[in-house]
Amino acid sequence: MTLQTTAPTGAVDADLFRQLLRRHAAAVVVITAPGEPATGFTATSFTSVSLDPPLVSFCLARTASAWPAVEAADTVAVHVLGQEQEHVARTFSARGIDRLAEHGAWRPGPDGVPLLDGVLARLVCRVVDRVRAGDHTIVLASPLDGEHGLGESETPLVYHAGRYAELRHAD
């Protein structure tokens, strides 16, 4: 399935679209994929899709440096970052570096997928579909295993208005 790749007549322009989306707060995750080399990237496009069967999704530009590994991967891992892990998010969004080597705190998991240490939660997922959507691909994956409470925080790192933010709970 391919979604529309050109903007319909009357669609908002790219600058307005970015400004509108900056108003949406999103949890920050790092997605890792095995490969030669294995890789990871920071994403805010992660979401649950279905409870029955369990499905999650994330999006990645096909021009991203991590795309070849994600495109070839049968297994990926999603790591929910805690509020004290902005440095991890920044490492996995940096360009031109070996992000896993720079991060250092990880181990190989099922099918060689890198598993980051000290995260808020982690899901190991089997990729079930990839859907082209404009200049991105939506990756659908089925969680096979998961863990939570692996880090110091119980509060997720959030991205809003172009910067990382902490969540404050109402009293």
Coordinates of N, CA and C in Angstrom, one line a residue:
M1 N 0.8 -1.2 0.0 CA 0.0 0.0 0.0 C 0.9 1.2 0.0
T2 N 0.6 2.2 -0.8 CA 1.3 3.5 -0.9 C 0.3 4.6 -0.6
L3 N 0.6 5.4 0.3 CA -0.2 6.6 0.6 C 0.1 7.7 -0.4
Q4 N -0.8 8.7 -0.5 CA -0.5 9.8 -1.4 C 0.8 10.4 -1.2
T5 N 1.6 10.6 -2.3 CA 2.9 11.2 -2.1 C 3.0 12.7 -2.6
T6 N 1.9 13.2 -3.1 CA 1.9 14.6 -3.4 C 0.8 15.3 -2.7
A7 N 1.1 16.6 -2.3 CA 0.1 17.3 -1.5 C -1.1 17.6 -2.4
P8 N -2.3 17.4 -1.8 CA -3.5 17.8 -2.6 C -3.6 19.3 -2.8
T9 N -4.4 19.7 -3.7 CA -4.6 21.1 -4.0 C -5.1 21.8 -2.7
G10 N -4.5 22.9 -2.3 CA -5.0 23.6 -1.1 C -4.4 23.1 0.2
A11 N -3.4 22.1 0.1 CA -2.8 21.6 1.3 C -1.9 22.7 1.9
V12 N -1.7 22.6 3.3 CA -0.8 23.6 3.9 C 0.6 23.4 3.4
D13 N 1.3 24.5 3.4 CA 2.7 24.5 3.0 C 3.6 23.8 4.1
A14 N 4.8 23.5 3.7 CA 5.7 22.7 4.6 C 6.0 23.5 5.9
D15 N 6.2 24.8 5.8 CA 6.6 25.6 7.0 C 5.4 25.7 7.9
L16 N 4.2 25.9 7.5 CA 3.0 25.9 8.3 C 2.8 24.5 8.9
F17 N 3.0 23.5 8.1 CA 2.8 22.1 8.6 C 3.8 21.8 9.8
R18 N 5.1 22.2 9.7 CA 6.0 22.1 10.8 C 5.6 22.8 12.0
Q19 N 5.1 24.1 11.8 CA 4.7 24.9 13.0 C 3.5 24.3 13.7
L20 N 2.6 23.7 12.9 CA 1.4 23.1 13.5 C 1.8 21.8 14.3
L21 N 2.7 21.0 13.8 CA 3.1 19.8 14.4 C 4.0 20.1 15.7
R22 N 4.6 21.2 15.7 CA 5.4 21.6 16.9 C 4.5 21.7 18.1
R23 N 3.3 21.9 17.9 CA 2.3 22.1 19.1 C 1.9 20.7 19.7
H24 N 2.3 19.7 19.0 CA 2.0 18.3 19.5 C 3.2 17.8 20.4
A25 N 2.9 17.4 21.6 CA 3.9 16.8 22.5 C 4.0 15.3 22.2
A26 N 5.2 14.8 22.2 CA 5.3 13.3 22.0 C 6.4 12.8 22.9
A27 N 6.2 11.5 23.3 CA 7.2 10.8 24.0 C 8.4 10.5 23.1
V28 N 9.6 10.5 23.7 CA 10.8 10.3 22.9 C 11.3 8.8 23.1
V29 N 11.5 8.2 21.9 CA 12.1 6.8 21.9 C 13.3 6.7 21.1
V30 N 14.1 5.7 21.3 CA 15.2 5.3 20.4 C 14.8 4.0 19.9
I31 N 14.9 3.9 18.6 CA 14.6 2.6 17.9 C 15.9 2.1 17.4
T32 N 16.2 0.8 17.6 CA 17.4 0.2 17.2 C 17.1 -1.0 16.2
A33 N 18.1 -1.2 15.3 CA 17.9 -2.3 14.4 C 19.3 -3.0 14.2
P34 N 19.3 -4.3 14.0 CA 20.5 -5.0 13.8 C 21.0 -4.7 12.4
G35 N 22.2 -5.1 12.1 CA 22.7 -5.0 10.7 C 24.2 -4.8 10.7
E36 N 24.7 -4.5 9.5 CA 26.2 -4.3 9.4 C 26.3 -2.9 8.8
P37 N 26.4 -1.9 9.6 CA 26.4 -1.9 11.0 C 25.0 -1.8 11.6
A38 N 24.9 -2.3 12.9 CA 23.7 -2.1 13.6 C 23.5 -0.6 13.9
T39 N 22.3 -0.1 14.1 CA 22.1 1.3 14.2 C 20.9 1.6 15.2
G40 N 20.7 2.9 15.4 CA 19.6 3.3 16.2 C 19.3 4.8 15.9
F41 N 18.1 5.2 16.1 CA 17.8 6.6 15.9 C 16.7 7.1 16.8
T42 N 16.7 8.4 17.1 CA 15.7 9.0 18.0 C 14.4 9.2 17.2
A43 N 13.2 8.9 17.8 CA 12.0 9.1 17.1 C 10.9 9.7 18.1
T44 N 10.0 10.4 17.5 CA 8.8 10.8 18.3 C 7.5 10.3 17.6
S45 N 7.7 9.6 16.5 CA 6.6 9.1 15.8 C 6.1 7.7 16.2
F46 N 6.6 7.2 17.3 CA 6.2 5.9 17.9 C 4.7 6.0 18.4
T47 N 3.9 5.0 18.1 CA 2.6 4.9 18.7 C 2.1 3.5 18.7
S48 N 1.1 3.2 19.6 CA 0.4 1.9 19.6 C -0.6 2.0 18.5
V49 N -0.8 0.8 17.9 CA -1.8 0.7 16.8 C -3.0 -0.1 17.1
S50 N -2.7 -1.3 17.7 CA -3.7 -2.3 18.0 C -3.4 -3.1 19.3
L51 N -4.4 -3.4 20.0 CA -4.2 -4.3 21.2 C -4.4 -5.8 20.8
D52 N -5.2 -6.0 19.8 CA -5.5 -7.4 19.4 C -5.5 -7.5 17.8
P53 N -4.4 -7.9 17.2 CA -3.2 -8.3 17.8 C -2.4 -7.1 18.3
P54 N -1.4 -7.3 19.2 CA -0.6 -6.1 19.6 C 0.3 -5.7 18.4
L55 N 0.1 -4.4 18.1 CA 0.9 -3.7 17.0 C 1.3 -2.3 17.4
V56 N 2.5 -2.0 17.1 CA 3.0 -0.6 17.2 C 3.5 -0.1 15.9
S57 N 3.7 1.2 15.8 CA 4.3 1.7 14.6 C 5.3 2.9 14.9
F58 N 6.1 3.1 13.9 CA 7.0 4.3 13.9 C 7.2 4.7 12.4
C59 N 7.7 5.9 12.2 CA 8.0 6.4 10.8 C 9.4 6.7 10.7
L60 N 10.0 6.6 9.5 CA 11.4 6.9 9.3 C 11.5 7.4 7.8
A61 N 12.2 8.5 7.6 CA 12.5 8.9 6.3 C 13.4 7.9 5.6
R62 N 13.1 7.7 4.3 CA 13.9 6.7 3.5 C 15.2 7.3 3.2
T63 N 15.5 8.6 3.5 CA 16.8 9.2 3.3 C 17.6 9.2 4.5
A64 N 17.0 8.7 5.7 CA 17.8 8.7 6.9 C 18.9 7.6 6.9
S65 N 19.9 7.9 7.6 CA 21.1 7.0 7.6 C 20.7 5.6 8.2
A66 N 19.7 5.6 9.1 CA 19.3 4.3 9.7 C 18.4 3.5 8.8
W67 N 17.9 4.1 7.7 CA 16.9 3.4 6.9 C 17.4 2.1 6.3
P68 N 18.6 2.0 5.8 CA 18.9 0.7 5.2 C 18.9 -0.5 6.3
A69 N 19.3 -0.2 7.5 CA 19.2 -1.3 8.5 C 17.7 -1.6 8.9
V70 N 16.9 -0.5 9.0 CA 15.5 -0.7 9.4 C 14.8 -1.4 8.2
E71 N 15.1 -1.0 7.0 CA 14.5 -1.7 5.8 C 14.8 -3.2 5.8
A72 N 16.0 -3.6 6.2 CA 16.4 -5.0 6.1 C 16.0 -5.8 7.4
A73 N 15.7 -5.1 8.5 CA 15.5 -5.8 9.8 C 14.2 -6.6 9.9
D74 N 14.3 -7.7 10.4 CA 13.1 -8.5 10.8 C 12.7 -8.2 12.3
T75 N 13.7 -7.7 13.1 CA 13.5 -7.4 14.5 C 14.0 -6.0 14.8
V76 N 13.3 -5.3 15.5 CA 13.7 -3.9 16.0 C 13.4 -3.9 17.5
A77 N 14.0 -2.9 18.2 CA 13.7 -2.7 19.6 C 13.4 -1.2 19.7
V78 N 12.3 -0.9 20.5 CA 11.9 0.4 20.9 C 12.2 0.7 22.3
H79 N 12.9 1.8 22.6 CA 13.4 2.1 23.9 C 12.7 3.4 24.3
V80 N 11.8 3.4 25.3 CA 11.2 4.6 25.8 C 12.2 5.3 26.8
L81 N 12.5 6.6 26.5 CA 13.5 7.3 27.3 C 12.9 8.0 28.5
G82 N 13.6 8.0 29.6 CA 13.2 8.7 30.8 C 13.6 10.1 30.7
Q83 N 13.0 11.0 31.6 CA 13.2 12.4 31.5 C 14.7 12.8 31.7
E84 N 15.5 11.9 32.3 CA 16.9 12.3 32.5 C 17.8 11.8 31.4
Q85 N 17.2 11.4 30.3 CA 17.9 10.8 29.2 C 18.0 11.6 27.9
E86 N 17.9 12.9 28.1 CA 18.0 13.8 26.9 C 19.3 13.6 26.2
H87 N 20.4 13.3 26.9 CA 21.7 13.1 26.3 C 21.6 11.8 25.3
V88 N 20.8 10.8 25.7 CA 20.7 9.7 24.9 C 19.9 10.0 23.6
A89 N 18.9 10.8 23.7 CA 18.1 11.3 22.6 C 19.0 12.1 21.6
R90 N 19.8 12.9 22.2 CA 20.7 13.8 21.3 C 21.8 12.9 20.6
T91 N 22.3 11.9 21.3 CA 23.3 11.0 20.7 C 22.7 10.3 19.5
F92 N 21.4 9.8 19.7 CA 20.8 9.0 18.6 C 20.2 9.8 17.5
S93 N 20.2 11.1 17.7 CA 19.8 12.0 16.6 C 20.9 12.7 15.9
A94 N 22.1 12.5 16.4 CA 23.3 13.2 15.8 C 23.6 12.5 14.5
R95 N 24.2 13.4 13.6 CA 24.6 12.9 12.3 C 26.1 12.6 12.2
G96 N 26.4 11.7 11.4 CA 27.8 11.5 11.1 C 28.6 10.8 12.1
I97 N 28.0 10.1 13.1 CA 28.7 9.4 14.1 C 28.2 7.9 14.2
D98 N 28.9 7.1 14.8 CA 28.5 5.7 15.2 C 27.7 5.9 16.5
R99 N 26.4 6.0 16.4 CA 25.6 6.3 17.6 C 25.7 5.2 18.7
L100 N 25.7 4.0 18.3 CA 25.8 2.9 19.3 C 27.2 2.9 20.0
A101 N 28.2 3.2 19.2 CA 29.6 3.3 19.8 C 29.6 4.5 20.8
E102 N 29.1 5.6 20.3 CA 29.1 6.8 21.2 C 28.3 6.6 22.4
H103 N 27.2 5.9 22.4 CA 26.3 5.7 23.5 C 27.0 4.7 24.5
G104 N 27.4 3.5 23.9 CA 28.2 2.6 24.7 C 27.4 1.6 25.5
A105 N 26.3 2.0 26.2 CA 25.6 1.1 27.2 C 24.5 0.3 26.5
W106 N 24.9 -0.7 25.8 CA 24.0 -1.6 25.1 C 24.6 -3.0 25.0
R107 N 23.7 -3.9 24.7 CA 24.1 -5.3 24.5 C 23.2 -5.9 23.3
P108 N 23.7 -6.9 22.6 CA 22.9 -7.5 21.6 C 21.8 -8.4 22.1
G109 N 20.6 -8.2 21.5 CA 19.4 -9.0 21.9 C 19.1 -10.0 20.8
P110 N 17.8 -10.4 20.8 CA 17.4 -11.4 19.8 C 17.7 -10.9 18.4
D111 N 18.1 -11.8 17.5 CA 18.5 -11.5 16.1 C 19.5 -10.4 16.0
G112 N 20.3 -10.1 17.1 CA 21.3 -9.1 17.1 C 20.9 -7.7 17.3
V113 N 19.6 -7.5 17.6 CA 19.1 -6.1 17.8 C 19.7 -5.5 19.0
P114 N 20.3 -4.3 18.9 CA 20.9 -3.6 20.1 C 19.8 -3.3 21.1
L115 N 20.1 -3.6 22.4 CA 19.2 -3.3 23.5 C 19.9 -2.3 24.4
L116 N 19.4 -1.1 24.5 CA 20.0 -0.1 25.3 C 19.7 -0.3 26.8
D117 N 20.7 0.0 27.6 CA 20.6 -0.2 29.1 C 19.9 1.1 29.7
G118 N 19.2 0.9 30.8 CA 18.8 2.0 31.7 C 17.6 2.8 31.1
V119 N 16.8 2.3 30.3 CA 15.7 3.0 29.7 C 14.4 2.8 30.5
L120 N 13.4 3.6 30.3 CA 12.2 3.6 31.0 C 11.4 2.3 30.7
A121 N 11.4 1.9 29.4 CA 10.7 0.7 29.0 C 11.3 0.3 27.6
R122 N 11.2 -1.0 27.3 CA 11.8 -1.5 26.1 C 10.8 -2.6 25.5
L123 N 10.6 -2.5 24.2 CA 9.8 -3.5 23.5 C 10.7 -4.1 22.4
V124 N 10.8 -5.4 22.3 CA 11.5 -6.1 21.2 C 10.3 -6.5 20.2
C125 N 10.4 -6.1 19.0 CA 9.3 -6.3 18.1 C 9.8 -7.0 16.8
R126 N 8.8 -7.8 16.2 CA 9.0 -8.4 14.9 C 8.3 -7.4 13.9
V127 N 9.1 -7.0 12.9 CA 8.5 -6.2 11.8 C 7.5 -7.0 11.0
V128 N 6.3 -6.5 10.9 CA 5.2 -7.2 10.1 C 4.9 -6.5 8.8
D129 N 5.2 -5.2 8.6 CA 4.8 -4.5 7.4 C 5.6 -3.2 7.3
R130 N 5.8 -2.7 6.1 CA 6.3 -1.4 5.9 C 5.5 -0.8 4.8
V131 N 5.0 0.4 5.1 CA 4.1 1.1 4.2 C 4.7 2.4 3.8
R132 N 4.9 2.6 2.5 CA 5.4 3.9 2.0 C 4.4 5.0 2.2
A133 N 4.8 6.1 2.7 CA 3.9 7.2 2.9 C 4.7 8.5 2.7
G134 N 4.5 9.1 1.5 CA 5.3 10.3 1.1 C 6.7 10.0 1.1
D135 N 7.6 10.8 1.8 CA 9.0 10.6 1.8 C 9.4 9.7 3.0
H136 N 8.5 9.2 3.7 CA 8.7 8.3 4.9 C 8.2 6.9 4.6
T137 N 8.5 6.0 5.5 CA 7.9 4.7 5.6 C 7.4 4.5 7.0
I138 N 6.1 4.0 7.0 CA 5.5 3.6 8.3 C 5.9 2.1 8.6
V139 N 6.5 1.9 9.7 CA 6.9 0.5 10.0 C 5.9 0.0 11.1
L140 N 5.3 -1.1 10.7 CA 4.4 -1.8 11.7 C 5.1 -3.0 12.3
A141 N 5.0 -3.1 13.6 CA 5.7 -4.2 14.3 C 4.9 -4.8 15.4
S142 N 5.1 -6.0 15.6 CA 4.4 -6.8 16.7 C 5.3 -7.0 17.9
P143 N 5.0 -6.5 19.1 CA 5.9 -6.7 20.2 C 6.0 -8.2 20.6
L144 N 7.2 -8.7 20.7 CA 7.4 -10.1 21.1 C 7.8 -10.2 22.6
D145 N 8.4 -9.1 23.1 CA 8.8 -9.1 24.5 C 8.9 -7.7 25.0
G146 N 8.9 -7.5 26.3 CA 9.0 -6.1 26.8 C 9.4 -6.1 28.2
E147 N 10.0 -5.0 28.6 CA 10.4 -4.8 30.0 C 10.2 -3.3 30.4
H148 N 9.9 -3.1 31.6 CA 9.8 -1.7 32.1 C 10.5 -1.5 33.4
G149 N 10.7 -0.3 33.8 CA 11.3 0.0 35.1 C 12.8 -0.3 35.1
L150 N 13.5 -0.2 33.9 CA 14.9 -0.5 33.7 C 15.8 0.7 34.0
G151 N 15.2 1.9 34.2 CA 16.0 3.1 34.4 C 15.7 3.7 35.7
E152 N 16.3 4.9 36.0 CA 16.1 5.6 37.2 C 14.7 6.3 37.3
S153 N 14.2 6.7 36.1 CA 13.0 7.5 36.0 C 11.8 6.7 35.8
E154 N 10.6 7.3 36.2 CA 9.4 6.7 35.8 C 8.6 7.7 35.0
T155 N 9.2 8.8 34.6 CA 8.6 9.8 33.8 C 9.3 9.9 32.5
P156 N 8.5 9.8 31.4 CA 9.1 9.8 30.1 C 9.7 11.2 29.7
L157 N 10.7 11.1 28.8 CA 11.2 12.3 28.1 C 10.2 12.7 27.0
V158 N 9.9 14.0 26.9 CA 8.9 14.5 26.0 C 9.6 15.5 25.1
Y159 N 9.1 15.6 23.8 CA 9.6 16.6 22.9 C 8.4 17.4 22.5
H160 N 8.5 18.8 22.6 CA 7.5 19.7 22.3 C 8.1 21.0 21.9
A161 N 7.5 21.6 20.9 CA 7.9 23.0 20.4 C 9.4 23.0 20.1
G162 N 9.9 22.0 19.5 CA 11.3 22.0 19.1 C 12.3 21.7 20.2
R163 N 11.9 21.3 21.4 CA 12.9 21.1 22.4 C 12.4 19.9 23.3
Y164 N 13.3 19.4 24.1 CA 13.0 18.3 25.0 C 12.4 19.0 26.3
A165 N 11.5 18.3 26.9 CA 10.8 18.8 28.0 C 10.5 17.7 29.0
E166 N 10.2 18.1 30.3 CA 9.8 17.2 31.3 C 8.3 17.3 31.5
L167 N 7.8 16.2 31.9 CA 6.3 16.1 32.2 C 6.1 16.5 33.6
R168 N 5.1 17.3 33.9 CA 4.8 17.6 35.3 C 3.4 17.0 35.5
H169 N 3.2 16.2 36.5 CA 1.9 15.6 36.8 C 1.1 16.6 37.6
A170 N -0.2 16.6 37.3 CA -1.1 17.5 38.0 C -1.3 16.9 39.4
D171 N -1.5 17.8 40.4 CA -1.6 17.4 41.8 C -3.0 16.9 42.0

